[in-house]
Amino acid sequence: MHQLCDMEPRVMDDDMLKLAVGEQGPRDEAGQLAKQEGILFKDVLSLQLDFQNILRIDNLWQFENLRKLQLDNNTIEKIEGLEKLTRLVWLDLSFNNIETIEGLDTLVNLEDLSLFNNRIAKIDSLDALVKLQVLSLGNNRIGNLMNIIYLRRFKDLRTLSLAGNPIAAAEDYRMFICAYLPDLVYLDFRRIDDHTKELAEVKHQYSTDELKHQENLMQARLEDEQARREELEEHKAAFVENLNGSFLFDSMYAEDVEGSKLASLPGVAELMETYKDKFVIICLNIFEYGLKQQEKRKAELDTFNERVQEAVQENQAQGRHRTAEFEEKHLLNLSAIRGESELTNIETKIAEQREDIAELSNALMTLEMQLVEQLEETINMFERNIVDLVELFIENVQSLMAQCRDLENHHHEKLLEIAINILEKIVKGELDEDLPEDVRPLFVDKDTTVNAVGTSHDTHLLKIDNREDELVTRVNSWCTHLVDKIHKDEMTRNRRRVKEINQYVDHVQGELDSLECGDILD
């Protein structure tokens, strides 16, 4: 393996990076000026650090816009320190001492990766490189031909180098790769011809067909999972997730030890089944109502955003028109001033131009104030509407949750009635069937029985109350944060616009001032 034995291992520090950036910068006058004033690392697009005997990758976090990084012919043992280089497209780590592929999880834009001549034994940990087109892994220690199957996930991979690995000595090496990576164009720097692809496909058809079938099944499962996640996010956005079924009901009994025991009593199973059916219907009503209300809130927000956008665009158009008229006149006036020889006339024209600038400033500021007032009215109207929608949603949900509590109270009364009846039969010795062993302790006396049923009841009510409180808290929080953000965004927009106007006015005023000074000096 390649080593730089005549040099001491070096640390990748600021001095090394500054020197490399300076040496690789432009050689013209602009380059010399940049070298004197210093080049910001964040502005560097390409960095060459080969043959530096670098042992460890470090201090690259400032190169946030780097596209190309050359680290070949060093003594690097581990891929690390690259997590901030998210815009990297080309990376060369060839001729190092790397044993494991790692540390590439954030390089989602990487297209070309060279790990040629290292000590890598397994191809893995490249999942994030969804844009990978060129992969060089020649002269490593990859010995398992089946490891190639991992590369099927990279749909854009067109060039692959594996020569110099133990797998390259396999008799079926080229055919296997061509069969399992059918979109590959170049293998070991040689173009794959159509005839080779056809032979490879025929030879490995059974295995590749089975693999494709498994991949399709896996893809279908992933798509289903993704669809379920997206659906859950939609339900969360409506604040009614897990209310489209028996989840809330089941959760009431999940931690209800007494309730689970009491469910085995004669007649309770039928009672619970009726209770569950009615309870789930109410939950479904909440769920469906929540989705409809979410659509109304979304429509309200979309309408608001459209009104804001229309108002801003119309105001900007008026501002551009007013500015264009001014600039046309401004350029003519500046030309006239430059061509005037009489000082009195120059002073008069400059004074007139100052009045035009002041008039423009007032006009643009007036337009901005009109927009502020218009948007304030639009925002206040939206705030009233969205608050009304949220309050109506909460009111109706609380009414439906009250129905859940009524069902629970009714179930509690019926369950208590059954339990007391069984207790009386036990006391009289009239119970026809034996109770399960874990249920008997609940019927030693009336207080124990009543407490068991009551504890179960309290658990259920707490679950219902908690779900209601969670929904109300979240929707109120959403509403508050949305309205606050809208007000904050408008303040930011207004400040930015006022700053733009002032900067423009200062610019044209500066042009006039410089012209005035020049003419007076002349």
PDB file of N, CA, C and O in Angstrom, residues 5-67:
ATOM      1  N   CYS A   5       6.711   7.671   3.235  1.00  0.00           N
ATOM      2  CA  CYS A   5       7.562   7.334   4.374  1.00  0.00           C
ATOM      3  C   CYS A   5       8.609   8.405   4.669  1.00  0.00           C
ATOM      4  O   CYS A   5       9.170   8.448   5.758  1.00  0.00           O
ATOM      5  N   ASP A   6       8.873   9.252   3.699  1.00  0.00           N
ATOM      6  CA  ASP A   6       9.932  10.227   3.905  1.00  0.00           C
ATOM      7  C   ASP A   6       9.450  11.486   4.603  1.00  0.00           C
ATOM      8  O   ASP A   6      10.218  12.425   4.791  1.00  0.00           O
ATOM      9  N   MET A   7       8.179  11.526   5.003  1.00  0.00           N
ATOM     10  CA  MET A   7       7.633  12.705   5.671  1.00  0.00           C
ATOM     11  C   MET A   7       6.939  12.287   6.959  1.00  0.00           C
ATOM     12  O   MET A   7       6.428  11.175   7.075  1.00  0.00           O
ATOM     13  N   GLU A   8       6.934  13.201   7.926  1.00  0.00           N
ATOM     14  CA  GLU A   8       6.195  12.959   9.158  1.00  0.00           C
ATOM     15  C   GLU A   8       4.702  13.153   8.876  1.00  0.00           C
ATOM     16  O   GLU A   8       4.320  14.029   8.096  1.00  0.00           O
ATOM     17  N   PRO A   9       3.830  12.345   9.481  1.00  0.00           N
ATOM     18  CA  PRO A   9       2.394  12.548   9.319  1.00  0.00           C
ATOM     19  C   PRO A   9       2.002  13.970   9.723  1.00  0.00           C
ATOM     20  O   PRO A   9       2.484  14.489  10.736  1.00  0.00           O
ATOM     21  N   ARG A  10       1.148  14.593   8.941  1.00  0.00           N
ATOM     22  CA  ARG A  10       0.808  15.993   9.171  1.00  0.00           C
ATOM     23  C   ARG A  10      -0.653  16.153   9.596  1.00  0.00           C
ATOM     24  O   ARG A  10      -1.510  15.326   9.285  1.00  0.00           O
ATOM     25  N   VAL A  11      -0.891  17.248  10.302  1.00  0.00           N
ATOM     26  CA  VAL A  11      -2.242  17.594  10.738  1.00  0.00           C
ATOM     27  C   VAL A  11      -2.838  18.580   9.750  1.00  0.00           C
ATOM     28  O   VAL A  11      -2.167  19.512   9.297  1.00  0.00           O
ATOM     29  N   MET A  12      -4.087  18.392   9.393  1.00  0.00           N
ATOM     30  CA  MET A  12      -4.758  19.306   8.478  1.00  0.00           C
ATOM     31  C   MET A  12      -5.229  20.527   9.273  1.00  0.00           C
ATOM     32  O   MET A  12      -6.336  20.568   9.796  1.00  0.00           O
ATOM     33  N   ASP A  13      -4.378  21.548   9.383  1.00  0.00           N
ATOM     34  CA  ASP A  13      -4.690  22.740  10.174  1.00  0.00           C
ATOM     35  C   ASP A  13      -4.952  23.940   9.269  1.00  0.00           C
ATOM     36  O   ASP A  13      -4.853  23.872   8.041  1.00  0.00           O
ATOM     37  N   ASP A  14      -5.247  25.087   9.886  1.00  0.00           N
ATOM     38  CA  ASP A  14      -5.567  26.295   9.133  1.00  0.00           C
ATOM     39  C   ASP A  14      -4.412  26.753   8.255  1.00  0.00           C
ATOM     40  O   ASP A  14      -4.617  27.237   7.140  1.00  0.00           O
ATOM     41  N   ASP A  15      -3.203  26.615   8.747  1.00  0.00           N
ATOM     42  CA  ASP A  15      -2.034  27.050   7.971  1.00  0.00           C
ATOM     43  C   ASP A  15      -1.925  26.258   6.667  1.00  0.00           C
ATOM     44  O   ASP A  15      -1.677  26.823   5.596  1.00  0.00           O
ATOM     45  N   MET A  16      -2.107  24.942   6.756  1.00  0.00           N
ATOM     46  CA  MET A  16      -2.053  24.113   5.560  1.00  0.00           C
ATOM     47  C   MET A  16      -3.160  24.502   4.576  1.00  0.00           C
ATOM     48  O   MET A  16      -2.933  24.624   3.361  1.00  0.00           O
ATOM     49  N   LEU A  17      -4.362  24.739   5.109  1.00  0.00           N
ATOM     50  CA  LEU A  17      -5.509  25.055   4.263  1.00  0.00           C
ATOM     51  C   LEU A  17      -5.344  26.420   3.593  1.00  0.00           C
ATOM     52  O   LEU A  17      -5.631  26.581   2.406  1.00  0.00           O
ATOM     53  N   LYS A  18      -4.862  27.414   4.355  1.00  0.00           N
ATOM     54  CA  LYS A  18      -4.643  28.746   3.784  1.00  0.00           C
ATOM     55  C   LYS A  18      -3.591  28.697   2.687  1.00  0.00           C
ATOM     56  O   LYS A  18      -3.738  29.337   1.634  1.00  0.00           O
ATOM     57  N   LEU A  19      -2.539  27.937   2.926  1.00  0.00           N
ATOM     58  CA  LEU A  19      -1.473  27.816   1.930  1.00  0.00           C
ATOM     59  C   LEU A  19      -2.015  27.149   0.658  1.00  0.00           C
ATOM     60  O   LEU A  19      -1.743  27.615  -0.464  1.00  0.00           O
ATOM     61  N   ALA A  20      -2.779  26.091   0.827  1.00  0.00           N
ATOM     62  CA  ALA A  20      -3.330  25.388  -0.332  1.00  0.00           C
ATOM     63  C   ALA A  20      -4.283  26.275  -1.112  1.00  0.00           C
ATOM     64  O   ALA A  20      -4.238  26.330  -2.346  1.00  0.00           O
ATOM     65  N   VAL A  21      -5.147  26.988  -0.417  1.00  0.00           N
ATOM     66  CA  VAL A  21      -6.099  27.876  -1.075  1.00  0.00           C
ATOM     67  C   VAL A  21      -5.367  28.979  -1.824  1.00  0.00           C
ATOM     68  O   VAL A  21      -5.693  29.313  -2.961  1.00  0.00           O
ATOM     69  N   GLY A  22      -4.341  29.554  -1.182  1.00  0.00           N
ATOM     70  CA  GLY A  22      -3.574  30.620  -1.820  1.00  0.00           C
ATOM     71  C   GLY A  22      -2.843  30.158  -3.053  1.00  0.00           C
ATOM     72  O   GLY A  22      -2.839  30.826  -4.093  1.00  0.00           O
ATOM     73  N   GLU A  23      -2.220  28.986  -2.978  1.00  0.00           N
ATOM     74  CA  GLU A  23      -1.445  28.466  -4.110  1.00  0.00           C
ATOM     75  C   GLU A  23      -2.339  28.061  -5.282  1.00  0.00           C
ATOM     76  O   GLU A  23      -1.925  28.139  -6.440  1.00  0.00           O
ATOM     77  N   GLN A  24      -3.574  27.634  -4.965  1.00  0.00           N
ATOM     78  CA  GLN A  24      -4.462  27.166  -6.027  1.00  0.00           C
ATOM     79  C   GLN A  24      -5.369  28.259  -6.572  1.00  0.00           C
ATOM     80  O   GLN A  24      -6.165  28.024  -7.470  1.00  0.00           O
ATOM     81  N   GLY A  25      -5.242  29.490  -6.033  1.00  0.00           N
ATOM     82  CA  GLY A  25      -6.067  30.601  -6.489  1.00  0.00           C
ATOM     83  C   GLY A  25      -5.594  31.135  -7.819  1.00  0.00           C
ATOM     84  O   GLY A  25      -4.567  30.723  -8.356  1.00  0.00           O
ATOM     85  N   PRO A  26      -6.341  32.087  -8.393  1.00  0.00           N
ATOM     86  CA  PRO A  26      -5.968  32.666  -9.690  1.00  0.00           C
ATOM     87  C   PRO A  26      -4.644  33.409  -9.606  1.00  0.00           C
ATOM     88  O   PRO A  26      -4.291  33.964  -8.567  1.00  0.00           O
ATOM     89  N   ARG A  27      -3.918  33.426 -10.734  1.00  0.00           N
ATOM     90  CA  ARG A  27      -2.584  34.038 -10.774  1.00  0.00           C
ATOM     91  C   ARG A  27      -2.608  35.474 -11.272  1.00  0.00           C
ATOM     92  O   ARG A  27      -1.581  36.139 -11.268  1.00  0.00           O
ATOM     93  N   ASP A  28      -3.758  35.952 -11.727  1.00  0.00           N
ATOM     94  CA  ASP A  28      -3.818  37.304 -12.274  1.00  0.00           C
ATOM     95  C   ASP A  28      -3.843  38.344 -11.164  1.00  0.00           C
ATOM     96  O   ASP A  28      -3.663  38.032  -9.984  1.00  0.00           O
ATOM     97  N   GLU A  29      -4.104  39.588 -11.538  1.00  0.00           N
ATOM     98  CA  GLU A  29      -4.102  40.681 -10.562  1.00  0.00           C
ATOM     99  C   GLU A  29      -5.146  40.467  -9.477  1.00  0.00           C
ATOM    100  O   GLU A  29      -4.902  40.692  -8.293  1.00  0.00           O
ATOM    101  N   ALA A  30      -6.336  39.992  -9.896  1.00  0.00           N
ATOM    102  CA  ALA A  30      -7.400  39.730  -8.918  1.00  0.00           C
ATOM    103  C   ALA A  30      -6.963  38.649  -7.934  1.00  0.00           C
ATOM    104  O   ALA A  30      -7.260  38.707  -6.734  1.00  0.00           O
ATOM    105  N   GLY A  31      -6.233  37.659  -8.445  1.00  0.00           N
ATOM    106  CA  GLY A  31      -5.740  36.594  -7.580  1.00  0.00           C
ATOM    107  C   GLY A  31      -4.728  37.103  -6.573  1.00  0.00           C
ATOM    108  O   GLY A  31      -4.740  36.706  -5.403  1.00  0.00           O
ATOM    109  N   GLN A  32      -3.846  37.968  -7.019  1.00  0.00           N
ATOM    110  CA  GLN A  32      -2.858  38.532  -6.094  1.00  0.00           C
ATOM    111  C   GLN A  32      -3.538  39.366  -5.020  1.00  0.00           C
ATOM    112  O   GLN A  32      -3.156  39.333  -3.843  1.00  0.00           O
ATOM    113  N   LEU A  33      -4.550  40.128  -5.407  1.00  0.00           N
ATOM    114  CA  LEU A  33      -5.283  40.938  -4.437  1.00  0.00           C
ATOM    115  C   LEU A  33      -6.000  40.051  -3.425  1.00  0.00           C
ATOM    116  O   LEU A  33      -6.003  40.318  -2.217  1.00  0.00           O
ATOM    117  N   ALA A  34      -6.587  38.978  -3.935  1.00  0.00           N
ATOM    118  CA  ALA A  34      -7.284  38.042  -3.039  1.00  0.00           C
ATOM    119  C   ALA A  34      -6.312  37.421  -2.054  1.00  0.00           C
ATOM    120  O   ALA A  34      -6.632  37.217  -0.886  1.00  0.00           O
ATOM    121  N   LYS A  35      -5.083  37.129  -2.530  1.00  0.00           N
ATOM    122  CA  LYS A  35      -4.090  36.533  -1.649  1.00  0.00           C
ATOM    123  C   LYS A  35      -3.692  37.509  -0.551  1.00  0.00           C
ATOM    124  O   LYS A  35      -3.478  37.134   0.604  1.00  0.00           O
ATOM    125  N   GLN A  36      -3.602  38.778  -0.897  1.00  0.00           N
ATOM    126  CA  GLN A  36      -3.227  39.794   0.091  1.00  0.00           C
ATOM    127  C   GLN A  36      -4.336  39.985   1.124  1.00  0.00           C
ATOM    128  O   GLN A  36      -4.081  40.085   2.319  1.00  0.00           O
ATOM    129  N   GLU A  37      -5.582  40.055   0.639  1.00  0.00           N
ATOM    130  CA  GLU A  37      -6.695  40.341   1.543  1.00  0.00           C
ATOM    131  C   GLU A  37      -7.224  39.080   2.222  1.00  0.00           C
ATOM    132  O   GLU A  37      -7.972  39.162   3.195  1.00  0.00           O
ATOM    133  N   GLY A  38      -6.854  37.932   1.691  1.00  0.00           N
ATOM    134  CA  GLY A  38      -7.327  36.675   2.262  1.00  0.00           C
ATOM    135  C   GLY A  38      -8.565  36.169   1.543  1.00  0.00           C
ATOM    136  O   GLY A  38      -9.433  36.947   1.141  1.00  0.00           O
ATOM    137  N   ILE A  39      -8.638  34.877   1.350  1.00  0.00           N
ATOM    138  CA  ILE A  39      -9.779  34.259   0.674  1.00  0.00           C
ATOM    139  C   ILE A  39     -10.620  33.530   1.714  1.00  0.00           C
ATOM    140  O   ILE A  39     -10.100  32.746   2.506  1.00  0.00           O
ATOM    141  N   LEU A  40     -11.903  33.826   1.713  1.00  0.00           N
ATOM    142  CA  LEU A  40     -12.793  33.145   2.642  1.00  0.00           C
ATOM    143  C   LEU A  40     -12.942  31.680   2.228  1.00  0.00           C
ATOM    144  O   LEU A  40     -13.206  31.373   1.062  1.00  0.00           O
ATOM    145  N   PHE A  41     -12.776  30.770   3.174  1.00  0.00           N
ATOM    146  CA  PHE A  41     -12.882  29.344   2.873  1.00  0.00           C
ATOM    147  C   PHE A  41     -14.253  29.000   2.290  1.00  0.00           C
ATOM    148  O   PHE A  41     -14.373  28.105   1.454  1.00  0.00           O
ATOM    149  N   LYS A  42     -15.288  29.721   2.731  1.00  0.00           N
ATOM    150  CA  LYS A  42     -16.633  29.395   2.256  1.00  0.00           C
ATOM    151  C   LYS A  42     -16.814  29.705   0.768  1.00  0.00           C
ATOM    152  O   LYS A  42     -17.755  29.223   0.139  1.00  0.00           O
ATOM    153  N   ASP A  43     -15.902  30.496   0.203  1.00  0.00           N
ATOM    154  CA  ASP A  43     -15.988  30.841  -1.221  1.00  0.00           C
ATOM    155  C   ASP A  43     -15.215  29.875  -2.112  1.00  0.00           C
ATOM    156  O   ASP A  43     -15.288  29.954  -3.343  1.00  0.00           O
ATOM    157  N   VAL A  44     -14.465  28.959  -1.498  1.00  0.00           N
ATOM    158  CA  VAL A  44     -13.631  28.034  -2.264  1.00  0.00           C
ATOM    159  C   VAL A  44     -14.485  26.904  -2.834  1.00  0.00           C
ATOM    160  O   VAL A  44     -15.270  26.282  -2.117  1.00  0.00           O
ATOM    161  N   LEU A  45     -14.334  26.630  -4.131  1.00  0.00           N
ATOM    162  CA  LEU A  45     -15.110  25.585  -4.790  1.00  0.00           C
ATOM    163  C   LEU A  45     -14.303  24.310  -5.019  1.00  0.00           C
ATOM    164  O   LEU A  45     -14.875  23.230  -5.137  1.00  0.00           O
ATOM    165  N   SER A  46     -12.971  24.444  -5.097  1.00  0.00           N
ATOM    166  CA  SER A  46     -12.109  23.289  -5.357  1.00  0.00           C
ATOM    167  C   SER A  46     -10.878  23.363  -4.454  1.00  0.00           C
ATOM    168  O   SER A  46     -10.293  24.437  -4.280  1.00  0.00           O
ATOM    169  N   LEU A  47     -10.495  22.208  -3.886  1.00  0.00           N
ATOM    170  CA  LEU A  47      -9.365  22.179  -2.955  1.00  0.00           C
ATOM    171  C   LEU A  47      -8.516  20.945  -3.216  1.00  0.00           C
ATOM    172  O   LEU A  47      -9.022  19.822  -3.232  1.00  0.00           O
ATOM    173  N   GLN A  48      -7.222  21.176  -3.420  1.00  0.00           N
ATOM    174  CA  GLN A  48      -6.288  20.096  -3.727  1.00  0.00           C
ATOM    175  C   GLN A  48      -5.309  19.918  -2.565  1.00  0.00           C
ATOM    176  O   GLN A  48      -4.534  20.808  -2.241  1.00  0.00           O
ATOM    177  N   LEU A  49      -5.357  18.741  -1.935  1.00  0.00           N
ATOM    178  CA  LEU A  49      -4.500  18.449  -0.780  1.00  0.00           C
ATOM    179  C   LEU A  49      -3.833  17.084  -0.948  1.00  0.00           C
ATOM    180  O   LEU A  49      -3.720  16.312   0.001  1.00  0.00           O
ATOM    181  N   ASP A  50      -3.364  16.784  -2.133  1.00  0.00           N
ATOM    182  CA  ASP A  50      -2.699  15.514  -2.369  1.00  0.00           C
ATOM    183  C   ASP A  50      -1.218  15.606  -1.996  1.00  0.00           C
ATOM    184  O   ASP A  50      -0.639  16.684  -1.922  1.00  0.00           O
ATOM    185  N   PHE A  51      -0.614  14.459  -1.725  1.00  0.00           N
ATOM    186  CA  PHE A  51       0.816  14.352  -1.394  1.00  0.00           C
ATOM    187  C   PHE A  51       1.216  15.273  -0.227  1.00  0.00           C
ATOM    188  O   PHE A  51       2.260  15.920  -0.247  1.00  0.00           O
ATOM    189  N   GLN A  52       0.379  15.335   0.806  1.00  0.00           N
ATOM    190  CA  GLN A  52       0.675  16.167   1.985  1.00  0.00           C
ATOM    191  C   GLN A  52       0.985  15.326   3.221  1.00  0.00           C
ATOM    192  O   GLN A  52       1.217  15.862   4.283  1.00  0.00           O
ATOM    193  N   ASN A  53       0.955  13.998   3.055  1.00  0.00           N
ATOM    194  CA  ASN A  53       1.160  13.076   4.175  1.00  0.00           C
ATOM    195  C   ASN A  53       0.167  13.335   5.318  1.00  0.00           C
ATOM    196  O   ASN A  53       0.503  13.252   6.499  1.00  0.00           O
ATOM    197  N   ILE A  54      -1.067  13.667   4.939  1.00  0.00           N
ATOM    198  CA  ILE A  54      -2.129  13.933   5.912  1.00  0.00           C
ATOM    199  C   ILE A  54      -2.573  12.614   6.534  1.00  0.00           C
ATOM    200  O   ILE A  54      -2.887  11.656   5.832  1.00  0.00           O
ATOM    201  N   LEU A  55      -2.595  12.590   7.855  1.00  0.00           N
ATOM    202  CA  LEU A  55      -3.004  11.390   8.584  1.00  0.00           C
ATOM    203  C   LEU A  55      -4.496  11.414   8.912  1.00  0.00           C
ATOM    204  O   LEU A  55      -5.165  10.383   8.917  1.00  0.00           O
ATOM    205  N   ARG A  56      -5.034  12.628   9.170  1.00  0.00           N
ATOM    206  CA  ARG A  56      -6.424  12.741   9.630  1.00  0.00           C
ATOM    207  C   ARG A  56      -7.108  13.927   8.954  1.00  0.00           C
ATOM    208  O   ARG A  56      -6.554  15.027   8.891  1.00  0.00           O
ATOM    209  N   ILE A  57      -8.320  13.691   8.446  1.00  0.00           N
ATOM    210  CA  ILE A  57      -9.113  14.764   7.824  1.00  0.00           C
ATOM    211  C   ILE A  57      -9.729  15.617   8.927  1.00  0.00           C
ATOM    212  O   ILE A  57     -10.414  15.108   9.811  1.00  0.00           O
ATOM    213  N   ASP A  58      -9.504  16.938   8.854  1.00  0.00           N
ATOM    214  CA  ASP A  58      -9.995  17.821   9.912  1.00  0.00           C
ATOM    215  C   ASP A  58     -10.080  19.254   9.391  1.00  0.00           C
ATOM    216  O   ASP A  58      -9.505  19.597   8.354  1.00  0.00           O
ATOM    217  N   ASN A  59     -10.815  20.098  10.124  1.00  0.00           N
ATOM    218  CA  ASN A  59     -10.868  21.549   9.886  1.00  0.00           C
ATOM    219  C   ASN A  59     -11.406  21.933   8.509  1.00  0.00           C
ATOM    220  O   ASN A  59     -11.081  23.003   7.984  1.00  0.00           O
ATOM    221  N   LEU A  60     -12.272  21.104   7.934  1.00  0.00           N
ATOM    222  CA  LEU A  60     -12.842  21.439   6.630  1.00  0.00           C
ATOM    223  C   LEU A  60     -14.252  22.025   6.742  1.00  0.00           C
ATOM    224  O   LEU A  60     -14.884  22.321   5.731  1.00  0.00           O
ATOM    225  N   TRP A  61     -14.722  22.234   7.954  1.00  0.00           N
ATOM    226  CA  TRP A  61     -16.112  22.645   8.156  1.00  0.00           C
ATOM    227  C   TRP A  61     -16.434  24.002   7.533  1.00  0.00           C
ATOM    228  O   TRP A  61     -17.591  24.306   7.215  1.00  0.00           O
ATOM    229  N   GLN A  62     -15.421  24.861   7.327  1.00  0.00           N
ATOM    230  CA  GLN A  62     -15.668  26.192   6.764  1.00  0.00           C
ATOM    231  C   GLN A  62     -15.873  26.152   5.244  1.00  0.00           C
ATOM    232  O   GLN A  62     -16.393  27.105   4.670  1.00  0.00           O
ATOM    233  N   PHE A  63     -15.483  25.053   4.592  1.00  0.00           N
ATOM    234  CA  PHE A  63     -15.582  24.958   3.131  1.00  0.00           C
ATOM    235  C   PHE A  63     -16.983  24.490   2.726  1.00  0.00           C
ATOM    236  O   PHE A  63     -17.149  23.482   2.040  1.00  0.00           O
ATOM    237  N   GLU A  64     -17.985  25.233   3.129  1.00  0.00           N
ATOM    238  CA  GLU A  64     -19.374  24.785   2.982  1.00  0.00           C
ATOM    239  C   GLU A  64     -19.849  24.740   1.533  1.00  0.00           C
ATOM    240  O   GLU A  64     -20.846  24.077   1.223  1.00  0.00           O
ATOM    241  N   ASN A  65     -19.161  25.443   0.636  1.00  0.00           N
ATOM    242  CA  ASN A  65     -19.567  25.451  -0.773  1.00  0.00           C
ATOM    243  C   ASN A  65     -18.634  24.639  -1.667  1.00  0.00           C
ATOM    244  O   ASN A  65     -18.727  24.716  -2.899  1.00  0.00           O
ATOM    245  N   LEU A  66     -17.746  23.866  -1.055  1.00  0.00           N
ATOM    246  CA  LEU A  66     -16.762  23.094  -1.811  1.00  0.00           C
ATOM    247  C   LEU A  66     -17.445  22.076  -2.724  1.00  0.00           C
ATOM    248  O   LEU A  66     -18.359  21.370  -2.316  1.00  0.00           O
ATOM    249  N   ARG A  67     -16.988  22.029  -3.995  1.00  0.00           N
ATOM    250  CA  ARG A  67     -17.532  21.078  -4.960  1.00  0.00           C
ATOM    251  C   ARG A  67     -16.567  19.922  -5.232  1.00  0.00           C
ATOM    252  O   ARG A  67     -16.997  18.809  -5.480  1.00  0.00           O
TER     253      ARG A  67
END
